[in-house]
């Protein structure tokens, strides 16, 4: 059963049947999936169960259980983090740790519905252009579903990710040249219907898997809505999907408000932060390297305008961080709470700390900060570690100082 009823265009607001469409046939606008609010009103939040994201099957656009493949994604912990909260001046901080997903990132929530949608629409191949996290995730779910994943990466991808993708699919290539050129060729192939779109820029079925993070937060907070939710923003799929889910909860009468969204970007890819600060339109930037690979999106395209509008209409906030700030908070998160996150996964922390310091977020606010990635997929230089001998005196000295 699914409460999904139609595709809705964000441009002309037109309605379309629930088919495989990547843009509005009338105006070319982006599409999202609309749900029946009366049906959502009947959903028994707090009593839902099921494997992976399919605990929320009614709130997803894949009605047939035959297409509902899973690797046990989602159901990630919401951890109260008093010590980290204290380090940034917050009294009520929770971390939604999505690094525990099957391939180690939040991408599994959307890859599972992308591959399920490929099955639903009769495709036996799905493609993606990605530096790593989307690639591993799409390839994993395609393998699980028994369809072919075609993955295009660049040589800058980390070794753990390259080995992971290579293990999952035989159709894996590195491309030379830049992403913007590659995506033109990729989208052309997708438009011929030769292959199902596993990318995040247009496919409305993919995005909706990420709504499940919002439903989990709502249930884990005993059916309360936090004051703020902090999202890493690459193309903005996670922010858009979760805020839509929170809005559905409100419109269906389950909640009395929606959280204020906070966008965390890298300072080399900060088009949302700049547009908000300057009260201007979004201007794409050619990006240089950042360790936060998952949010290295210089041109968010039409989705960027949608994100900007979403944040503006909900009085949202945004902040950008440097690689040095990300590393500093990555270390703090590990030492203070025992969580090892990748740089993209914890880019939310320096952004949040900055907004608290500026007085934009009050210390009493109830804040959920997403930690979207495990640290185990990164390629890091081994740090300088002390070396000692096996001499019992030296051992005793090490263990007691
Ligand atoms: C892709 C990615 C993001 C960014 O999500 P968007 O939906 O593209 O904004 C955040 N965290 C991780 C770990 C990612 O891989
Ligand atoms: Zn339209």
Coordinates of C-alpha atoms and ligand atoms in Angstrom, one line a residue:
X1 CA 0.0 0.0 0.0
X2 CA 1.2 3.5 -0.8
X3 CA -0.3 6.9 -0.1
X4 CA 1.5 8.3 -3.2
X5 CA -1.0 9.8 -5.6
X6 CA 0.7 11.8 -8.3
X7 CA 3.7 13.7 -9.6
X8 CA 3.6 17.4 -9.0
X9 CA 5.7 20.0 -10.8
X10 CA 7.5 22.6 -8.6
X11 CA 7.3 25.1 -11.5
X12 CA 3.8 25.2 -13.0
X13 CA 2.3 23.1 -10.1
X14 CA 0.7 20.8 -12.7
X15 CA -0.2 17.2 -11.8
X16 CA 1.0 14.1 -13.6
X17 CA 0.4 10.3 -13.3
X18 CA 2.9 8.3 -11.2
X19 CA 5.0 7.3 -14.2
X20 CA 8.7 7.4 -14.8
X21 CA 9.2 11.1 -15.6
X22 CA 12.3 13.2 -14.9
X23 CA 10.8 16.5 -15.7
X24 CA 7.4 18.2 -16.1
X25 CA 6.1 17.5 -19.7
X26 CA 4.5 20.9 -19.7
X27 CA 7.2 23.3 -18.4
X28 CA 10.4 21.2 -17.9
X29 CA 10.2 21.8 -14.1
X30 CA 11.4 19.4 -11.4
X31 CA 8.8 16.9 -10.1
X32 CA 8.1 15.6 -6.7
X33 CA 5.7 13.0 -5.4
X34 CA 2.5 14.1 -3.8
X35 CA 0.8 11.9 -1.1
X36 CA -2.8 11.7 0.1
X37 CA -2.8 13.5 3.4
X38 CA -5.9 11.7 4.6
X39 CA -4.0 8.4 4.2
X40 CA -1.0 9.8 6.0
X41 CA -3.3 11.0 8.8
X42 CA -4.1 7.3 9.4
X43 CA -0.5 6.1 9.7
X44 CA 0.3 4.8 13.2
X45 CA 3.6 6.5 13.9
X46 CA 5.4 4.9 16.8
X47 CA 4.0 1.5 15.9
X48 CA 5.5 1.0 12.5
X49 CA 7.8 -1.9 11.7
X50 CA 9.3 -3.6 8.7
X51 CA 12.6 -4.2 7.0
X52 CA 14.8 -1.1 6.1
X53 CA 13.0 1.9 4.8
X54 CA 9.9 -0.2 4.1
X55 CA 8.8 0.3 7.6
X56 CA 7.5 3.5 6.0
X57 CA 6.3 1.8 2.8
X58 CA 2.9 3.7 2.9
X59 CA 4.9 6.9 2.7
X60 CA 7.0 5.8 -0.3
X61 CA 6.1 5.6 -4.0
X62 CA 6.8 1.8 -4.4
X63 CA 3.5 0.0 -3.7
X64 CA 4.5 -3.6 -4.8
X65 CA 6.3 -5.6 -2.1
X66 CA 8.0 -7.5 -4.9
X67 CA 10.0 -4.3 -5.7
X68 CA 10.8 -3.5 -2.0
X69 CA 14.4 -4.7 -1.9
X70 CA 16.4 -4.0 1.2
X71 CA 19.8 -4.3 2.9
X72 CA 18.5 -3.2 6.3
X73 CA 19.1 0.5 5.7
X74 CA 17.8 3.2 7.9
X75 CA 16.7 2.7 11.6
X76 CA 19.8 4.6 12.6
X77 CA 20.3 5.8 16.1
X78 CA 19.4 9.2 17.4
X79 CA 22.0 9.8 20.0
X80 CA 21.8 12.5 22.8
X81 CA 25.2 14.2 22.7
X82 CA 25.6 16.3 25.8
X83 CA 29.4 16.6 25.7
X84 CA 29.5 17.7 22.1
X85 CA 26.5 20.0 22.7
X86 CA 28.4 21.6 25.6
X87 CA 31.5 22.1 23.3
X88 CA 29.3 24.3 21.1
X89 CA 27.1 25.9 23.7
X90 CA 23.9 23.8 23.1
X91 CA 21.9 22.2 25.9
X92 CA 19.9 19.8 23.8
X93 CA 21.9 18.3 20.9
X94 CA 21.0 15.0 19.3
X95 CA 23.0 13.3 16.5
X96 CA 21.3 11.2 13.8
X97 CA 24.1 8.9 12.9
X98 CA 23.5 7.6 9.4
X99 CA 27.0 6.2 9.1
X100 CA 25.6 2.9 10.2
X101 CA 23.8 2.3 6.9
X102 CA 24.8 -0.8 4.8
X103 CA 27.3 1.1 2.7
X104 CA 28.1 3.6 5.4
X105 CA 26.2 6.7 4.3
X106 CA 22.7 8.3 4.1
X107 CA 22.8 7.6 0.4
X108 CA 21.4 4.1 1.1
X109 CA 18.0 5.6 1.9
X110 CA 17.7 7.0 -1.6
X111 CA 19.6 4.3 -3.5
X112 CA 17.1 1.7 -2.2
X113 CA 14.1 3.6 -3.6
X114 CA 15.9 4.5 -6.8
X115 CA 16.7 0.8 -7.5
X116 CA 13.2 -0.2 -6.4
X117 CA 11.8 2.3 -8.8
X118 CA 14.0 0.8 -11.6
X119 CA 12.4 -2.6 -10.9
X120 CA 8.9 -1.0 -10.7
X121 CA 9.3 0.6 -14.2
X122 CA 10.8 -2.6 -15.7
X123 CA 14.5 -1.6 -16.1
X124 CA 17.3 -4.0 -15.7
X125 CA 20.1 -1.4 -15.7
X126 CA 20.6 1.8 -13.6
X127 CA 23.4 4.3 -14.0
X128 CA 25.1 6.9 -11.8
X129 CA 28.0 9.5 -12.1
X130 CA 29.6 9.8 -8.6
X131 CA 32.8 10.2 -6.7
X132 CA 31.9 7.5 -4.3
X133 CA 29.0 7.4 -1.9
X134 CA 26.2 7.3 -4.4
X135 CA 28.2 4.9 -6.6
X136 CA 28.7 2.3 -3.8
X137 CA 25.1 2.7 -2.7
X138 CA 23.5 2.3 -6.2
X139 CA 25.8 -0.6 -7.0
X140 CA 25.0 -2.4 -3.7
X141 CA 21.2 -2.2 -4.2
X142 CA 21.4 -3.1 -7.9
X143 CA 23.4 -6.2 -6.9
X144 CA 20.8 -7.0 -4.3
X145 CA 18.0 -6.5 -6.8
X146 CA 19.7 -8.5 -9.5
X147 CA 20.0 -5.6 -12.1
X148 CA 23.1 -4.1 -13.6
X149 CA 24.7 -0.9 -12.1
X150 CA 26.7 1.3 -14.5
X151 CA 29.0 3.5 -12.5
X152 CA 31.2 6.4 -13.6
X153 CA 33.7 7.8 -11.1
X154 CA 36.8 10.0 -11.2
X155 CA 40.3 9.1 -10.3
X156 CA 40.1 11.3 -7.2
X157 CA 37.7 8.9 -5.5
X158 CA 39.0 7.3 -2.3
X159 CA 40.6 3.8 -2.5
X160 CA 38.0 2.2 -0.1
X161 CA 35.2 3.5 -2.3
X162 CA 36.8 2.4 -5.5
X163 CA 37.4 -1.1 -4.1
X164 CA 33.9 -1.2 -2.8
X165 CA 32.3 -0.3 -6.1
X166 CA 34.5 -2.6 -8.0
X167 CA 33.4 -5.5 -5.8
X168 CA 29.8 -4.7 -6.4
X169 CA 29.6 -4.2 -10.2
X170 CA 31.4 -5.3 -13.3
X171 CA 30.3 -2.2 -15.1
X172 CA 32.6 0.4 -13.6
X173 CA 34.7 3.0 -15.4
X174 CA 36.8 6.1 -14.4
X175 CA 36.2 9.1 -16.6
X176 CA 38.6 11.8 -17.7
X177 CA 37.4 15.4 -17.8
X178 CA 35.0 17.3 -15.6
X179 CA 31.7 16.3 -14.1
X180 CA 29.7 19.0 -15.9
X181 CA 30.7 17.6 -19.3
X182 CA 30.2 14.0 -18.2
X183 CA 26.7 14.6 -16.9
X184 CA 25.6 16.0 -20.2
X185 CA 26.4 12.8 -22.0
X186 CA 25.0 10.7 -19.1
X187 CA 21.6 12.6 -19.0
X188 CA 21.4 12.2 -22.8
X189 CA 21.7 8.4 -22.4
X190 CA 19.1 8.5 -19.6
X191 CA 16.7 10.5 -21.7
X192 CA 16.7 7.8 -24.4
X193 CA 15.4 5.4 -21.7
X194 CA 18.4 3.1 -22.4
X195 CA 19.1 3.1 -18.6
X196 CA 17.3 4.1 -15.4
X197 CA 18.5 7.4 -13.8
X198 CA 20.3 6.6 -10.5
X199 CA 21.4 10.3 -10.1
X200 CA 20.1 12.8 -7.6
X201 CA 19.4 15.8 -9.9
X202 CA 16.0 14.8 -11.4
X203 CA 14.6 11.4 -10.4
X204 CA 11.7 12.1 -7.9
X205 CA 11.5 8.4 -6.9
X206 CA 15.1 8.5 -5.7
X207 CA 14.6 11.5 -3.5
X208 CA 11.8 10.1 -1.5
X209 CA 13.8 7.4 0.3
X210 CA 15.5 10.2 2.2
X211 CA 12.2 11.2 3.7
X212 CA 12.5 8.2 6.0
X213 CA 15.2 10.0 8.1
X214 CA 12.6 12.6 9.1
X215 CA 10.0 10.0 10.0
X216 CA 12.6 8.2 12.1
X217 CA 13.5 11.4 14.0
X218 CA 9.8 12.1 14.7
X219 CA 9.4 8.6 16.1
X220 CA 12.7 8.6 18.0
X221 CA 11.7 12.0 19.7
X222 CA 8.4 10.4 20.9
X223 CA 6.4 12.1 18.2
X224 CA 7.8 15.5 18.8
X225 CA 9.4 17.9 16.3
X226 CA 12.9 19.3 17.0
X227 CA 13.4 23.0 16.8
X228 CA 16.2 22.7 14.2
X229 CA 17.5 20.0 11.9
X230 CA 21.0 20.4 10.4
X231 CA 21.6 18.9 7.0
X232 CA 24.7 18.6 4.9
X233 CA 23.8 20.1 1.5
X234 CA 25.4 18.8 -1.7
X235 CA 22.6 18.9 -4.2
X236 CA 20.1 19.4 -1.4
X237 CA 18.2 16.1 -1.7
X238 CA 18.3 15.2 2.0
X239 CA 17.1 18.7 3.1
X240 CA 14.3 18.8 0.6
X241 CA 13.1 15.3 1.3
X242 CA 13.2 15.6 5.1
X243 CA 11.5 19.0 5.1
X244 CA 8.8 17.7 2.8
X245 CA 8.3 14.8 5.2
X246 CA 8.1 17.1 8.2
X247 CA 5.6 19.2 6.3
X248 CA 3.4 16.2 5.5
X249 CA 3.4 15.3 9.2
X250 CA 2.1 18.7 10.0
X251 CA -0.5 18.9 7.2
X252 CA -1.8 15.5 8.1
X253 CA -2.2 16.6 11.7
X254 CA 0.5 14.4 13.4
X255 CA 2.6 17.5 14.3
X256 CA 1.9 21.1 15.0
X257 CA 5.0 22.6 13.3
X258 CA 8.0 21.8 11.2
X259 CA 11.6 22.2 12.2
X260 CA 13.8 25.1 11.0
X261 CA 16.1 23.7 8.4
X262 CA 19.9 24.5 8.6
X263 CA 22.0 23.9 5.5
X264 CA 25.7 23.0 6.0
X265 CA 28.0 23.6 3.1
X266 CA 31.7 23.6 2.3
X267 CA 33.3 27.0 1.9
X268 CA 34.4 26.0 -1.6
X269 CA 30.8 25.1 -2.6
X270 CA 28.6 27.5 -0.7
X271 CA 26.1 28.9 -3.2
X272 CA 23.2 28.6 -0.8
X273 CA 25.0 30.2 2.1
X274 CA 26.1 33.1 -0.2
X275 CA 22.6 33.6 -1.7
X276 CA 21.0 33.8 1.8
X277 CA 23.7 36.1 3.2
X278 CA 23.4 38.5 0.2
X279 CA 19.7 38.2 -0.2
X280 CA 20.4 37.3 -3.8
X281 CA 19.9 34.6 -6.4
X282 CA 22.1 31.5 -6.4
X283 CA 25.3 31.8 -8.4
X284 CA 27.1 28.5 -9.3
X285 CA 30.8 28.5 -8.5
X286 CA 33.6 26.4 -10.1
X287 CA 34.9 24.4 -7.2
X288 CA 38.3 23.5 -6.0
X289 CA 39.0 20.4 -3.9
X290 CA 37.4 19.8 -0.5
X291 CA 37.8 16.8 1.8
X292 CA 34.0 16.9 2.1
X293 CA 33.6 15.2 -1.2
X294 CA 29.9 14.4 -0.8
X295 CA 29.0 18.1 -0.8
X296 CA 31.4 19.2 -3.5
X297 CA 28.6 20.5 -5.8
X298 CA 29.4 23.8 -7.5
X299 CA 26.3 24.0 -9.5
X300 CA 23.2 22.6 -7.8
X301 CA 21.1 23.3 -10.9
X302 CA 17.3 23.7 -10.6
X303 CA 17.4 21.8 -7.3
X304 CA 19.5 24.6 -5.8
X305 CA 16.8 27.1 -6.5
X306 CA 14.3 24.8 -4.9
X307 CA 16.5 24.4 -1.8
X308 CA 16.9 28.2 -1.5
X309 CA 13.1 28.7 -1.7
X310 CA 12.5 26.0 0.8
X311 CA 15.0 27.5 3.3
X312 CA 13.7 31.1 2.7
X313 CA 10.0 30.1 3.3
X314 CA 10.8 28.3 6.5
X315 CA 13.2 31.0 7.9
X316 CA 16.0 28.5 7.6
X317 CA 19.7 29.1 8.2
X318 CA 23.0 28.2 6.5
X319 CA 26.7 28.2 7.2
X320 CA 29.8 27.1 5.3
X321 CA 33.0 25.6 6.8
X322 CA 36.6 25.2 5.7
X323 CA 38.3 21.8 5.6
X324 CA 40.3 22.7 8.7
X325 CA 37.1 23.4 10.6
X326 CA 35.6 20.1 9.5
X327 CA 38.7 18.2 10.6
X328 CA 38.7 19.9 14.0
X329 CA 35.1 18.9 14.6
X330 CA 35.6 15.4 13.2
X331 CA 38.2 14.9 15.9
X332 CA 36.0 16.5 18.6
X333 CA 33.1 14.2 17.6
X334 CA 35.4 11.1 17.9
X335 CA 36.9 12.1 21.3
X336 CA 33.8 13.4 22.9
X337 CA 31.1 11.0 21.7
X338 CA 32.9 8.0 20.2
X339 CA 31.7 8.5 16.7
X340 CA 34.1 8.3 13.7
X341 CA 32.5 10.2 10.8
X342 CA 33.8 11.1 7.4
X343 CA 34.4 14.8 6.5
X344 CA 31.1 15.1 4.6
X345 CA 29.3 13.3 7.4
X346 CA 30.3 15.8 10.1
X347 CA 30.4 19.1 8.1
X348 CA 27.1 19.8 9.9
X349 CA 29.1 20.3 13.2
X350 CA 31.2 23.4 12.4
X351 CA 28.3 25.0 10.7
X352 CA 26.1 24.5 13.7
X353 CA 28.8 25.7 16.1
X354 CA 29.1 28.9 14.0
X355 CA 25.4 29.6 14.1
X356 CA 25.2 29.1 17.9
X357 CA 28.3 31.3 18.4
X358 CA 26.6 34.0 16.3
X359 CA 23.5 33.8 18.4
X360 CA 21.4 32.6 15.4
X361 CA 20.5 29.4 17.3
X362 CA 19.7 29.8 21.0
X363 CA 21.4 27.5 23.5
X364 CA 18.1 26.0 24.7
X365 CA 17.0 24.9 21.2
X366 CA 16.4 21.2 20.6
X367 CA 18.7 20.5 17.7
X368 CA 19.1 17.4 15.6
X369 CA 22.3 17.3 13.7
X370 CA 22.7 14.7 11.0
X371 CA 26.0 12.8 10.8
X372 CA 25.6 11.3 7.3
X373 CA 28.7 9.2 6.8
X374 CA 31.1 6.8 8.5
X375 CA 34.8 7.7 8.7
X376 CA 35.7 4.2 7.4
X377 CA 35.3 5.1 3.7
X378 CA 37.9 7.9 3.7
X379 CA 41.5 7.7 2.5
X380 CA 43.7 9.3 5.1
X381 CA 47.4 9.6 5.7
X382 CA 48.3 7.7 8.8
X383 CA 48.9 10.2 11.6
X384 CA 52.1 10.4 13.7
X385 CA 51.7 8.0 16.6
X386 CA 54.1 7.5 19.5
X387 CA 56.3 4.4 19.3
X388 CA 57.4 2.5 22.5
X389 CA 59.4 -0.7 23.1
X390 CA 58.0 -3.9 24.7
X391 CA 60.1 -3.3 27.8
X392 CA 57.7 -3.7 30.8
X393 CA 58.9 -0.5 32.3
X394 CA 58.0 1.4 29.1
X395 CA 54.7 -0.4 28.9
X396 CA 53.9 0.5 32.5
X397 CA 54.9 4.1 31.9
X398 CA 52.6 4.3 28.8
X399 CA 49.6 2.8 30.6
X400 CA 49.9 4.9 33.7
X401 CA 50.6 8.4 32.4
Ligands
LIG1 C1 25.8 13.0 -1.0 C2 26.0 13.2 0.4 C3 25.4 14.3 1.1 C4 24.7 15.4 0.4 O1 23.4 15.1 0.3 P1 22.5 15.9 -0.8 O2 21.2 15.2 -0.7 O3 23.2 15.7 -2.1 O4 22.5 17.3 -0.4 C5 25.6 14.3 2.5 N1 26.4 13.4 3.1 C6 26.9 12.4 2.5 C7 27.8 11.4 3.3 C8 26.8 12.2 1.1 O5 27.3 11.2 0.5
LIG2 ZN1 5.5 22.1 -14.9

